[in-house]
Tab-separated table of C-alpha atoms and ligand atoms in Angstrom:
chain	number	residue	atom	x	y	z
S	177	MET	CA	75.789	-12.256	-55.255
S	178	GLU	CA	74.738	-13.778	-58.907
S	179	LEU	CA	75.164	-11.531	-61.489
S	180	ASN	CA	75.189	-11.954	-65.129
S	181	GLY	CA	76.700	-15.477	-64.272
S	182	CYS	CA	79.998	-14.484	-62.677
S	183	LEU	CA	79.329	-14.855	-58.650
S	184	VAL	CA	79.798	-10.665	-57.489
S	185	GLU	CA	81.169	-9.494	-54.165
S	186	PRO	CA	81.027	-5.509	-54.786
S	187	ILE	CA	83.943	-3.701	-52.399
S	188	ILE	CA	82.701	-1.212	-50.813
S	189	GLY	CA	84.796	2.527	-49.967
S	190	LEU	CA	83.722	5.909	-48.195
S	191	GLU	CA	84.508	9.078	-48.322
S	192	ILE	CA	82.269	11.577	-46.203
S	193	HIS	CA	82.939	15.872	-46.835
S	194	LEU	CA	80.709	16.842	-42.979
S	195	GLN	CA	80.563	20.525	-42.719
S	196	LEU	CA	81.776	21.516	-39.124
S	197	ALA	CA	78.794	23.804	-37.696
S	198	THR	CA	81.047	26.364	-37.126
S	199	ARG	CA	79.868	30.276	-37.380
S	200	THR	CA	82.262	31.023	-39.056
S	201	LYS	CA	84.456	29.440	-41.862
S	202	MET	CA	88.034	27.720	-41.391
S	203	PHE	CA	90.926	30.838	-41.968
S	204	CYS	CA	88.934	33.527	-41.083
S	205	GLY	CA	86.043	35.325	-39.559
S	206	CYS	CA	83.687	35.232	-42.551
S	207	ALA	CA	80.486	34.332	-41.696
S	208	LEU	CA	78.594	30.734	-43.090
S	209	GLU	CA	75.517	31.408	-43.836
S	210	PHE	CA	74.172	29.377	-46.313
S	211	GLY	CA	71.047	31.639	-49.205
S	212	ALA	CA	73.135	34.410	-49.309
S	213	PRO	CA	73.674	36.570	-51.668
S	214	PRO	CA	76.337	35.216	-53.892
S	215	ASN	CA	80.136	36.786	-52.736
S	216	THR	CA	78.548	38.901	-49.894
S	217	ARG	CA	80.621	35.814	-47.057
S	218	VAL	CA	84.179	36.878	-48.143
S	219	CYS	CA	87.050	39.163	-47.631
S	220	PRO	CA	91.143	38.747	-49.107
S	221	VAL	CA	91.821	34.596	-46.994
S	222	CYS	CA	89.272	33.137	-49.092
S	223	LEU	CA	89.243	34.756	-51.312
S	224	GLY	CA	92.761	34.638	-52.158
S	225	LEU	CA	93.823	38.124	-52.502
S	226	PRO	CA	97.839	38.104	-51.904
S	227	GLY	CA	99.335	38.784	-48.753
S	228	ALA	CA	96.201	37.647	-46.874
S	229	LEU	CA	97.151	34.998	-44.326
S	230	PRO	CA	95.312	32.573	-42.874
S	231	ALA	CA	93.977	32.034	-38.828
S	232	ILE	CA	93.484	28.310	-37.917
S	233	ASN	CA	89.148	28.420	-36.366
S	234	ARG	CA	89.595	26.623	-33.144
S	235	ALA	CA	86.243	25.880	-32.675
S	236	ALA	CA	86.654	23.891	-36.212
S	237	VAL	CA	89.328	21.699	-34.268
S	238	GLU	CA	87.245	20.823	-31.920
S	239	LEU	CA	83.806	20.022	-33.718
S	240	GLY	CA	86.028	17.864	-35.766
S	241	VAL	CA	88.360	15.800	-33.077
S	242	ARG	CA	84.826	15.205	-30.692
S	243	THR	CA	84.335	13.915	-34.315
S	244	ALA	CA	86.727	11.905	-34.602
S	245	LEU	CA	86.281	10.503	-31.044
S	246	ALA	CA	83.342	9.706	-32.019
S	247	LEU	CA	84.371	7.299	-34.993
S	248	ASN	CA	86.874	5.441	-32.257
S	249	CYS	CA	90.357	7.096	-34.289
S	250	ARG	CA	93.581	8.345	-32.796
S	251	ILE	CA	93.891	12.021	-32.073
S	252	ALA	CA	96.869	13.210	-33.322
S	253	GLU	CA	99.373	14.784	-31.166
S	254	PHE	CA	100.613	16.867	-33.572
S	255	THR	CA	99.067	17.859	-37.140
S	256	LYS	CA	99.882	19.893	-39.752
S	257	TRP	CA	98.151	22.187	-43.410
S	258	ASP	CA	99.334	21.132	-46.393
S	259	ARG	CA	98.637	22.372	-50.169
S	260	LYS	CA	96.311	20.365	-52.437
S	261	SER	CA	96.862	22.033	-55.856
S	262	TYR	CA	94.243	22.304	-58.510
S	263	PHE	CA	93.597	24.284	-61.042
S	264	TYR	CA	89.126	24.921	-61.322
S	265	PRO	CA	87.515	28.183	-61.358
S	266	ASP	CA	85.713	27.577	-57.397
S	267	LEU	CA	89.245	27.822	-56.406
S	268	PRO	CA	90.432	31.216	-55.822
S	269	LYS	CA	93.529	30.364	-54.455
S	270	ASN	CA	94.746	27.436	-56.395
S	271	TYR	CA	95.088	25.356	-54.279
S	272	GLN	CA	92.411	23.849	-51.448
S	273	ILE	CA	94.608	23.552	-47.203
S	274	SER	CA	94.035	20.476	-46.399
S	275	GLN	CA	96.064	17.881	-44.804
S	276	TYR	CA	98.338	15.130	-46.284
S	277	ASP	CA	100.502	12.746	-44.415
S	278	LEU	CA	99.731	13.093	-40.581
S	279	PRO	CA	96.396	13.416	-40.483
S	280	LEU	CA	93.913	15.101	-37.407
S	281	SER	CA	92.828	11.637	-36.405
S	282	LEU	CA	93.345	7.853	-37.718
S	283	ASP	CA	92.915	4.272	-37.767
S	284	GLY	CA	89.246	4.213	-35.860
S	285	PHE	CA	85.723	2.502	-36.453
S	286	PHE	CA	82.233	2.747	-36.888
S	287	GLU	CA	78.579	0.350	-35.758
S	288	PHE	CA	75.825	0.982	-37.229
S	289	HIS	CA	72.502	-1.888	-37.932
S	290	VAL	CA	71.865	-3.325	-40.349
S	291	GLY	CA	69.016	-4.526	-38.795
S	292	GLU	CA	69.727	-5.409	-35.511
S	293	ALA	CA	72.942	-6.619	-36.353
S	294	ILE	CA	75.744	-4.641	-36.179
S	295	ARG	CA	78.556	-3.633	-39.133
S	296	LYS	CA	81.420	-2.591	-37.930
S	297	VAL	CA	83.261	-0.572	-40.268
S	298	ARG	CA	87.090	0.802	-40.322
S	299	ILE	CA	87.928	4.199	-39.903
S	300	ARG	CA	90.892	4.473	-41.873
S	301	ARG	CA	91.134	9.045	-41.426
S	302	ALA	CA	89.747	12.142	-40.181
S	303	HIS	CA	90.718	15.494	-41.765
S	304	LEU	CA	90.434	18.762	-41.540
S	305	GLU	CA	89.769	21.321	-44.636
S	306	GLU	CA	87.936	24.318	-46.660
S	307	ASP	CA	85.716	23.494	-48.680
S	308	ALA	CA	85.364	25.210	-52.524
S	309	GLY	CA	83.167	27.404	-53.869
S	310	LYS	CA	80.457	26.859	-55.918
S	311	ASN	CA	79.972	27.520	-60.361
S	312	VAL	CA	76.859	28.698	-61.754
S	313	HIS	CA	74.707	28.014	-64.174
S	314	GLU	CA	72.180	30.485	-64.029
S	315	LEU	CA	73.523	32.600	-66.201
S	316	PRO	CA	72.604	32.851	-69.788
S	317	GLY	CA	76.099	32.800	-71.725
S	318	CYS	CA	78.735	31.858	-68.913
S	319	THR	CA	79.735	30.651	-65.800
S	320	GLY	CA	80.212	32.976	-62.496
S	321	VAL	CA	81.428	31.474	-59.414
S	322	ASP	CA	79.603	31.966	-55.892
S	323	LEU	CA	82.079	32.505	-53.142
S	324	ASN	CA	80.450	32.092	-50.588
S	325	ARG	CA	81.567	28.173	-49.960
S	326	ALA	CA	85.214	29.271	-50.069
S	327	GLY	CA	86.861	28.115	-47.320
S	328	THR	CA	84.259	26.290	-45.213
S	329	PRO	CA	85.593	23.806	-42.541
S	330	LEU	CA	84.409	20.705	-43.280
S	331	LEU	CA	85.829	16.997	-42.000
S	332	GLU	CA	86.504	13.742	-44.532
S	333	ILE	CA	85.868	10.401	-42.898
S	334	VAL	CA	87.555	8.069	-45.447
S	335	THR	CA	86.437	5.133	-44.961
S	336	GLU	CA	88.691	1.712	-45.165
S	337	PRO	CA	87.077	-0.903	-48.016
S	338	ASP	CA	84.727	-2.964	-46.031
S	339	LEU	CA	81.936	-2.445	-47.277
S	340	ARG	CA	79.987	-4.814	-49.405
S	341	SER	CA	76.653	-4.005	-50.718
S	342	ALA	CA	74.131	-0.980	-51.693
S	343	GLU	CA	72.623	-1.139	-48.884
S	344	GLU	CA	75.006	-1.581	-46.038
S	345	ALA	CA	76.489	2.157	-47.490
S	346	ARG	CA	73.215	3.573	-47.229
S	347	GLU	CA	72.369	1.997	-44.335
S	348	LEU	CA	75.726	3.266	-42.915
S	349	ALA	CA	75.479	7.223	-44.468
S	350	VAL	CA	72.142	6.928	-42.359
S	351	GLN	CA	73.513	6.390	-39.324
S	352	LEU	CA	76.800	8.535	-39.136
S	353	HIS	CA	73.609	11.650	-40.466
S	354	ARG	CA	72.338	10.411	-37.129
S	355	LEU	CA	75.473	10.148	-34.655
S	356	VAL	CA	77.161	13.638	-35.852
S	357	ARG	CA	73.391	15.467	-35.769
S	358	TYR	CA	73.583	13.865	-31.883
S	359	LEU	CA	77.154	14.805	-31.391
S	360	GLY	CA	76.283	18.948	-32.617
S	361	VAL	CA	79.036	18.374	-34.967
S	362	SER	CA	76.832	19.953	-38.702
S	363	ASP	CA	73.535	19.932	-38.617
S	364	ALA	CA	74.151	17.636	-41.833
S	365	ASN	CA	71.684	18.801	-43.735
S	366	MET	CA	72.168	17.322	-46.994
S	367	GLN	CA	69.549	19.849	-49.640
S	368	GLN	CA	71.963	22.238	-48.313
S	369	GLY	CA	75.724	20.001	-49.752
S	370	GLN	CA	76.344	20.157	-45.797
S	371	MET	CA	77.305	15.965	-46.098
S	372	ARG	CA	78.635	14.448	-49.298
S	373	PHE	CA	79.376	10.598	-50.002
S	374	GLU	CA	82.025	9.712	-52.940
S	375	PRO	CA	81.933	5.833	-52.605
S	376	ASN	CA	84.902	3.501	-54.413
S	377	ILE	CA	83.798	0.626	-55.531
S	378	ASN	CA	85.077	-2.349	-57.570
S	379	CYS	CA	83.772	-6.314	-57.730
S	380	ARG	CA	85.018	-9.106	-57.133
S	381	ILE	CA	84.417	-11.336	-59.524
S	382	GLU	CA	84.670	-15.375	-59.658
S	383	ARG	CA	83.743	-17.524	-62.527
S	384	GLY	CA	84.909	-20.882	-63.929
S	385	GLY	CA	87.588	-20.758	-61.186
S	386	ARG	CA	88.995	-18.057	-62.019
S	387	VAL	CA	89.042	-13.545	-59.746
S	388	ILE	CA	89.361	-10.504	-60.682
S	389	ARG	CA	88.974	-7.030	-59.265
S	390	THR	CA	87.001	-4.800	-61.308
S	391	PRO	CA	89.007	-1.350	-61.532
S	392	ILE	CA	88.630	0.604	-58.712
S	393	VAL	CA	85.779	4.027	-59.328
S	394	GLU	CA	85.408	6.448	-57.486
S	395	ILE	CA	81.767	8.042	-57.522
S	396	LYS	CA	82.112	11.641	-56.654
S	397	ASN	CA	79.581	14.157	-54.735
S	398	LEU	CA	76.550	12.541	-53.990
S	399	ASN	CA	74.245	14.517	-51.469
S	400	SER	CA	71.101	11.869	-50.863
S	401	PHE	CA	71.206	8.215	-49.066
S	402	ARG	CA	68.690	7.521	-52.444
S	403	ALA	CA	71.706	8.439	-54.886
S	404	LEU	CA	74.535	6.792	-52.704
S	405	HIS	CA	72.654	3.627	-52.749
S	406	ASP	CA	71.239	3.706	-56.212
S	407	ALA	CA	74.645	4.795	-57.899
S	408	ILE	CA	76.399	1.748	-55.920
S	409	VAL	CA	73.925	-0.880	-57.730
S	410	PHE	CA	74.702	0.510	-60.641
S	411	GLU	CA	78.071	1.255	-60.651
S	412	VAL	CA	79.250	-2.736	-60.116
S	413	GLU	CA	75.954	-4.212	-62.569
S	414	ARG	CA	78.101	-1.576	-64.960
S	415	GLN	CA	81.536	-2.874	-63.972
S	416	VAL	CA	80.171	-6.170	-63.827
S	417	GLU	CA	79.324	-5.822	-68.213
S	418	ALA	CA	81.954	-4.190	-68.338
S	419	TRP	CA	84.303	-6.892	-67.629
S	420	LEU	CA	83.094	-9.295	-69.842
S	421	GLU	CA	82.861	-7.284	-73.009
S	422	ASN	CA	86.726	-5.475	-72.646
S	423	GLY	CA	88.034	-7.945	-69.694
S	424	ALA	CA	89.795	-5.215	-67.776
S	425	VAL	CA	90.725	-5.291	-63.844
S	426	ALA	CA	92.578	-3.240	-61.423
S	427	GLU	CA	95.469	-2.074	-61.845
S	428	PRO	CA	97.365	0.847	-60.205
S	429	GLY	CA	96.687	3.861	-61.864
S	430	ASN	CA	93.392	2.606	-63.319
S	431	LYS	CA	91.343	3.648	-60.839
S	432	ARG	CA	88.494	6.629	-62.794
S	433	ASN	CA	86.154	8.457	-61.508
S	434	ARG	CA	82.478	9.238	-62.678
S	435	GLY	CA	79.530	11.065	-61.176
S	436	TRP	CA	75.727	10.626	-60.920
S	437	ASP	CA	73.236	11.761	-63.447
S	438	ASP	CA	70.739	11.295	-60.953
S	439	GLU	CA	67.671	12.019	-64.489
S	440	ARG	CA	69.435	9.045	-66.273
S	441	CYS	CA	69.896	6.937	-62.897
S	442	ALA	CA	73.731	6.512	-64.139
S	443	THR	CA	77.030	6.889	-63.530
S	444	VAL	CA	78.865	8.920	-65.481
S	445	ALA	CA	82.425	8.881	-66.952
S	446	GLN	CA	84.241	11.895	-65.336
S	447	ARG	CA	87.335	13.582	-65.554
S	448	GLU	CA	90.749	11.652	-65.172
S	449	LYS	CA	90.899	11.763	-61.264
S	450	GLU	CA	94.955	12.701	-60.984
S	451	GLU	CA	97.555	10.971	-58.712
S	452	ALA	CA	98.374	11.997	-55.697
S	453	HIS	CA	101.519	13.393	-57.408
S	454	GLU	CA	99.834	16.086	-59.274
S	455	TYR	CA	97.976	17.714	-56.694
S	456	ARG	CA	101.280	18.863	-55.638
S	457	TYR	CA	100.850	18.395	-52.042
S	458	PHE	CA	103.371	19.930	-49.642
S	459	PRO	CA	103.289	21.850	-45.624
S	460	ASP	CA	101.058	24.960	-45.684
S	461	PRO	CA	103.725	27.700	-44.767
S	462	ASP	CA	101.748	30.642	-43.589
S	463	LEU	CA	100.286	28.031	-41.137
S	464	VAL	CA	101.479	26.838	-37.876
S	465	PRO	CA	100.953	22.997	-36.704
S	466	VAL	CA	98.297	21.946	-34.721
S	467	VAL	CA	99.331	20.546	-31.027
S	468	LEU	CA	96.685	18.078	-29.539
S	469	ASP	CA	97.207	18.768	-26.018
S	470	GLN	CA	95.650	15.114	-24.571
S	471	THR	CA	94.607	17.005	-21.565
S	472	TRP	CA	93.052	19.114	-23.777
S	473	VAL	CA	91.753	15.979	-25.803
S	474	ALA	CA	90.410	14.036	-23.079
S	475	GLY	CA	88.236	17.431	-21.917
S	476	VAL	CA	86.691	16.905	-25.178
S	477	ARG	CA	85.571	13.593	-24.567
S	478	GLU	CA	84.298	14.116	-21.446
S	479	HIS	CA	81.692	16.239	-22.751
S	480	MET	CA	80.145	13.156	-25.314
S	481	PRO	CA	76.577	12.344	-25.246
S	482	GLU	CA	75.429	9.079	-25.186
S	483	LEU	CA	75.957	7.299	-28.336
S	484	PRO	CA	72.900	6.311	-30.774
S	485	ILE	CA	73.612	2.675	-30.372
S	486	PRO	CA	74.785	2.450	-26.515
S	487	ARG	CA	71.721	5.171	-25.734
S	488	THR	CA	69.519	2.103	-28.377
S	489	GLU	CA	70.497	-1.147	-25.917
S	490	ARG	CA	69.812	0.652	-23.195
S	491	PHE	CA	66.722	2.026	-23.687
S	492	VAL	CA	65.765	-1.466	-25.025
S	493	SER	CA	66.704	-2.868	-21.364
S	494	GLN	CA	65.322	-0.193	-19.362
S	495	TYR	CA	62.291	0.954	-20.585
S	496	LYS	CA	61.626	-2.618	-22.027
S	497	VAL	CA	61.692	-1.344	-26.305
S	498	PRO	CA	61.819	-3.758	-28.786
S	499	VAL	CA	64.754	-3.381	-30.674
S	500	ARG	CA	63.161	-2.286	-34.571
S	501	GLU	CA	61.304	0.497	-32.999
S	502	ALA	CA	64.410	1.302	-30.829
S	503	PRO	CA	64.843	4.146	-34.012
S	504	THR	CA	62.178	5.685	-32.845
S	505	LEU	CA	62.981	6.793	-30.315
S	506	VAL	CA	66.501	7.340	-30.298
S	507	ASP	CA	66.512	8.995	-33.850
S	508	ASP	CA	66.275	11.861	-32.635
S	509	ARG	CA	68.330	13.170	-29.304
S	510	ALA	CA	65.797	15.684	-28.560
S	511	THR	CA	62.951	13.470	-28.442
S	512	ALA	CA	65.022	10.537	-26.409
S	513	ASP	CA	66.344	12.994	-24.403
S	514	LEU	CA	62.637	13.975	-23.309
S	515	LEU	CA	62.330	10.727	-22.377
S	516	ASP	CA	64.832	10.187	-20.599
S	517	ALA	CA	64.384	13.685	-18.405
S	518	ALA	CA	60.671	12.562	-18.339
S	519	ALA	CA	61.960	9.227	-16.572
S	520	GLU	CA	64.229	11.360	-14.604
S	521	LEU	CA	61.014	13.463	-13.258
S	522	GLY	CA	59.512	9.795	-11.705
S	523	ALA	CA	57.664	8.734	-14.131
S	524	ASP	CA	57.737	4.867	-15.039
S	525	GLY	CA	59.777	4.370	-18.390
S	526	VAL	CA	58.283	1.698	-20.202
S	527	THR	CA	54.885	3.392	-19.704
S	528	VAL	CA	56.795	7.008	-20.563
S	529	ALA	CA	58.541	4.350	-24.033
S	530	LYS	CA	55.511	3.395	-24.973
S	531	GLN	CA	53.310	6.875	-24.854
S	532	PHE	CA	56.101	7.728	-27.772
S	533	LEU	CA	55.447	4.213	-29.075
S	534	GLY	CA	52.255	5.133	-29.609
S	535	PHE	CA	50.167	8.288	-30.006
S	536	TRP	CA	52.909	10.214	-29.432
S	537	ALA	CA	54.467	8.615	-32.572
S	538	ARG	CA	51.273	9.467	-34.103
S	539	LEU	CA	51.163	13.382	-33.024
S	540	ALA	CA	54.333	13.480	-34.357
S	541	THR	CA	53.600	12.045	-37.634
S	542	GLU	CA	50.371	13.999	-38.670
S	543	ARG	CA	51.960	17.516	-37.263
S	544	GLY	CA	54.870	16.472	-39.669
S	545	GLY	CA	58.150	16.241	-37.399
S	546	THR	CA	59.339	14.926	-34.147
S	547	ILE	CA	57.946	14.399	-30.464
S	548	ALA	CA	60.240	16.427	-28.603
S	549	GLY	CA	59.137	18.787	-31.725
S	550	LEU	CA	55.419	18.905	-29.954
S	551	GLY	CA	56.402	20.761	-27.386
S	552	VAL	CA	54.922	19.634	-24.880
S	553	ASP	CA	58.002	20.184	-21.663
S	554	ALA	CA	58.747	16.652	-19.704
S	555	THR	CA	56.651	17.675	-17.276
S	556	ARG	CA	53.390	17.128	-18.604
S	557	ILE	CA	54.749	13.661	-20.444
S	558	ALA	CA	55.141	12.292	-16.798
S	559	GLU	CA	52.721	13.750	-15.185
S	560	LEU	CA	50.601	12.252	-18.196
S	561	ALA	CA	52.491	8.901	-17.607
S	562	ARG	CA	51.900	9.060	-14.401
S	563	LEU	CA	47.870	9.104	-14.147
S	564	VAL	CA	48.004	5.651	-16.129
S	565	SER	CA	50.584	3.989	-14.486
S	566	GLU	CA	48.519	4.846	-11.115
S	567	GLY	CA	45.184	3.509	-13.034
S	568	GLN	CA	43.899	7.193	-12.488
S	569	ILE	CA	42.617	6.939	-16.665
S	570	SER	CA	43.404	4.366	-19.306
S	571	ALA	CA	45.606	4.072	-21.822
S	572	ALA	CA	43.581	5.123	-24.649
S	573	ALA	CA	41.743	7.812	-21.862
S	574	ALA	CA	45.401	9.632	-22.624
S	575	ALA	CA	45.709	9.586	-27.071
S	576	GLN	CA	42.937	11.451	-25.726
S	577	ILE	CA	44.157	13.711	-23.519
S	578	ALA	CA	47.291	14.231	-25.692
S	579	GLU	CA	45.559	15.051	-28.486
S	580	ALA	CA	43.361	17.961	-26.046
S	581	MET	CA	47.777	19.100	-24.753
S	582	LEU	CA	47.569	19.427	-28.285
S	583	SER	CA	45.821	21.951	-29.495
S	584	GLU	CA	45.418	25.868	-28.914
S	585	ARG	CA	43.042	25.475	-25.751
S	586	GLY	CA	44.990	22.325	-24.211
S	587	ALA	CA	49.020	24.060	-24.366
S	588	ALA	CA	49.060	24.503	-21.653
S	589	ALA	CA	46.439	22.784	-19.234
S	590	ARG	CA	48.649	20.572	-17.093
S	591	PRO	CA	47.578	16.550	-17.996
S	592	THR	CA	45.105	15.819	-14.466
S	593	ALA	CA	42.980	18.726	-15.355
S	594	LEU	CA	43.049	17.890	-18.971
S	595	ALA	CA	41.334	14.592	-17.758
S	596	GLU	CA	38.948	16.130	-14.929
S	597	GLN	CA	37.480	17.915	-17.714
S	598	LEU	CA	36.597	15.825	-20.209
S	599	GLY	CA	35.555	13.026	-17.341
S	600	LEU	CA	38.354	10.804	-17.829
S	601	LEU	CA	39.626	9.970	-14.224
S	602	GLN	CA	38.211	6.810	-13.173
S	603	SER	CA	36.139	5.780	-10.695
S	604	SER	CA	37.500	4.113	-7.897
S	605	ASP	CA	34.565	4.658	-6.313
S	606	ALA	CA	33.998	0.789	-4.905
S	607	SER	CA	29.169	1.697	-5.286
S	608	GLN	CA	30.108	3.193	-8.395
S	609	ILE	CA	32.064	-0.344	-9.992
S	610	GLY	CA	30.145	-2.456	-7.895
S	611	ALA	CA	27.154	-0.844	-9.602
S	612	TRP	CA	29.169	-1.578	-12.795
S	613	VAL	CA	29.738	-5.402	-12.242
S	614	GLU	CA	26.231	-5.537	-11.269
S	615	ALA	CA	25.118	-4.110	-14.719
S	616	ALA	CA	27.451	-6.014	-16.501
S	617	PHE	CA	26.301	-9.653	-14.939
S	618	ALA	CA	22.985	-7.843	-15.657
S	619	ALA	CA	22.999	-7.973	-19.367
S	620	ASN	CA	25.911	-11.302	-19.704
S	621	ALA	CA	23.460	-13.934	-17.120
S	622	GLN	CA	24.329	-16.439	-19.961
S	623	ALA	CA	27.774	-16.302	-19.522
S	624	VAL	CA	28.139	-15.641	-15.785
S	625	ARG	CA	26.178	-19.406	-15.771
S	626	ASP	CA	28.146	-20.799	-17.944
S	627	ALA	CA	31.721	-20.233	-15.885
S	628	LEU	CA	29.652	-21.204	-13.098
S	629	GLU	CA	28.464	-24.431	-14.230
S	630	ASN	CA	32.720	-25.114	-15.826
S	631	PRO	CA	34.936	-24.057	-13.422
S	632	ARG	CA	37.704	-24.056	-16.701
S	633	LYS	CA	36.261	-21.228	-18.091
S	634	MET	CA	35.903	-19.831	-14.973
S	635	GLN	CA	38.936	-17.532	-16.314
S	636	ALA	CA	38.214	-16.613	-19.781
S	637	ALA	CA	35.074	-15.437	-18.015
S	638	ARG	CA	36.013	-13.666	-16.000
S	639	GLY	CA	38.025	-11.732	-18.148
S	640	PHE	CA	35.336	-11.192	-20.289
S	641	LEU	CA	33.431	-9.702	-17.495
S	642	VAL	CA	36.379	-7.403	-16.204
S	643	GLY	CA	36.138	-5.975	-20.625
S	644	GLN	CA	32.036	-5.752	-20.246
S	645	VAL	CA	32.712	-3.555	-17.034
S	646	MET	CA	35.007	-1.379	-18.758
S	647	LYS	CA	33.080	-0.639	-21.232
S	648	ILE	CA	29.430	-0.154	-19.676
S	649	SER	CA	32.203	3.015	-17.180
S	650	GLY	CA	33.144	3.651	-20.764
S	651	GLY	CA	35.984	3.179	-19.430
S	652	LYS	CA	36.099	4.927	-16.048
S	653	ALA	CA	36.487	1.867	-13.448
S	654	ASP	CA	39.472	1.751	-12.183
S	655	PRO	CA	40.406	-2.071	-13.696
S	656	LYS	CA	41.862	-3.128	-11.042
S	657	MET	CA	39.293	-2.875	-8.928
S	658	ALA	CA	36.976	-3.936	-12.087
S	659	GLY	CA	38.937	-6.997	-11.667
S	660	GLU	CA	38.659	-7.499	-7.335
S	661	LEU	CA	34.618	-7.211	-7.718
S	662	VAL	CA	34.319	-9.899	-10.727
S	663	SER	CA	36.215	-12.684	-9.174
S	664	GLN	CA	34.765	-11.831	-5.785
S	665	ARG	CA	31.439	-11.247	-6.958
S	666	LEU	CA	31.859	-14.667	-9.267
S	667	THR	CA	32.927	-16.881	-5.486
S	668	GLN	CA	30.391	-15.246	-4.759
S	669	GLN	CA	27.972	-17.205	-6.568
S	670	THR	CA	30.051	-20.262	-6.871
S	671	ALA	CA	29.321	-20.459	-3.215
S	672	GLY	CA	26.043	-19.767	-3.714
S	673	GLU	CA	24.842	-22.097	-6.209
S	674	GLY	CA	26.961	-25.177	-4.551
M	861	LIG	ZN1	86.400	34.706	-45.527
M	862	LIG	MN1	87.695	16.608	-49.968
């Protein structure tokens, strides 16, 4: 991109902290519970009291492995725990248990859609660690510390600096969020800080034949997709301006941290980031290394659900879903599962998909939820689709029935029963449809005459007349039979004229 007369290429990598959906903390049995009264979900281990010994939460390791496998990472056979020392009120032990040189997993990649194209970003590593507590600033004149969050299991995912724009970073974040919810490894509730982003940003600038790189900045703790996007946009512009002003370029040791001020929509300078050696990483003597049995890892891999990208591809080919509209069906796993379940029950998947994208999506949006959240089971979804594909009701009638299914009265009713009650079943009674055809011909005598005089207009006239039959019948005529009867009658009249 062009900025202030410079050719600018942003270079962006992401660190993502993801809270794992375990019942208890990483190294103790305290419950994970957002919003509990301060310091009521704590014990000697997560309070860092002397002599308390941590024990590894097996479920957290499993969720970490599942995520790492979905990110195409190599799972380490031997992984250990390290102490990362720093001094801060919300860190009661004065160190965080993390993984330094032997992380849980390495060398993966993540693919995500940008428009219809697929982007691939390399994953450097994904490791387990514990979260810190929270400083609370609500009390007058002092800062409180709530340690309920201390010891919460986190997976830290680190990408290579492969991203080139704020849009790409946001897309990655949105689709990674979808992935972890698909995997069931995290609720990834952004409001509760269960997924947080820290982009590393600098710029490659070309001007007058000279190429430089600006100093790397890490923006700490962004907890919405929008903040991630806006912070990157701001930071790229700021770095270009800063370079024009002071000429500073990237050097070892001049990486800086900045925070994001949501109100001012600007990044702001923060404390200097310690170099790795200042964290004084060393192996935690209280914890045994984890040796991962490869058969066990293979078992975790076997139980992986179909992931969003392959599922999108399958929906496009199997259910003839336009790529653009696929996210409506795929993004929410329960909704995608419901579509598959209805198809497995024998409904025509293409029809179900059409109905999902049509009235089901509309009804869900009106109620502020997902299609699966409407609470209609696969059997009734399938039955409604079958009524249309078998020609018993029109497509428009199906929408009406769906609406009725969501009303109090229709909550338990079968679609077929509702179609009867509402008088929406199409007639395939030949004499009834014959009467409608007769009425359509009578009401449109001019169109019929035109068609008979000019054979080239015949096809258009036929379509028009079938439409009129459907209209007169209030959508109840079986369109196929109506079409046949209209053709028959036109042929008869042609013969009669000739
Ligand atoms: Zn505890
Ligand atoms: Mn971390």
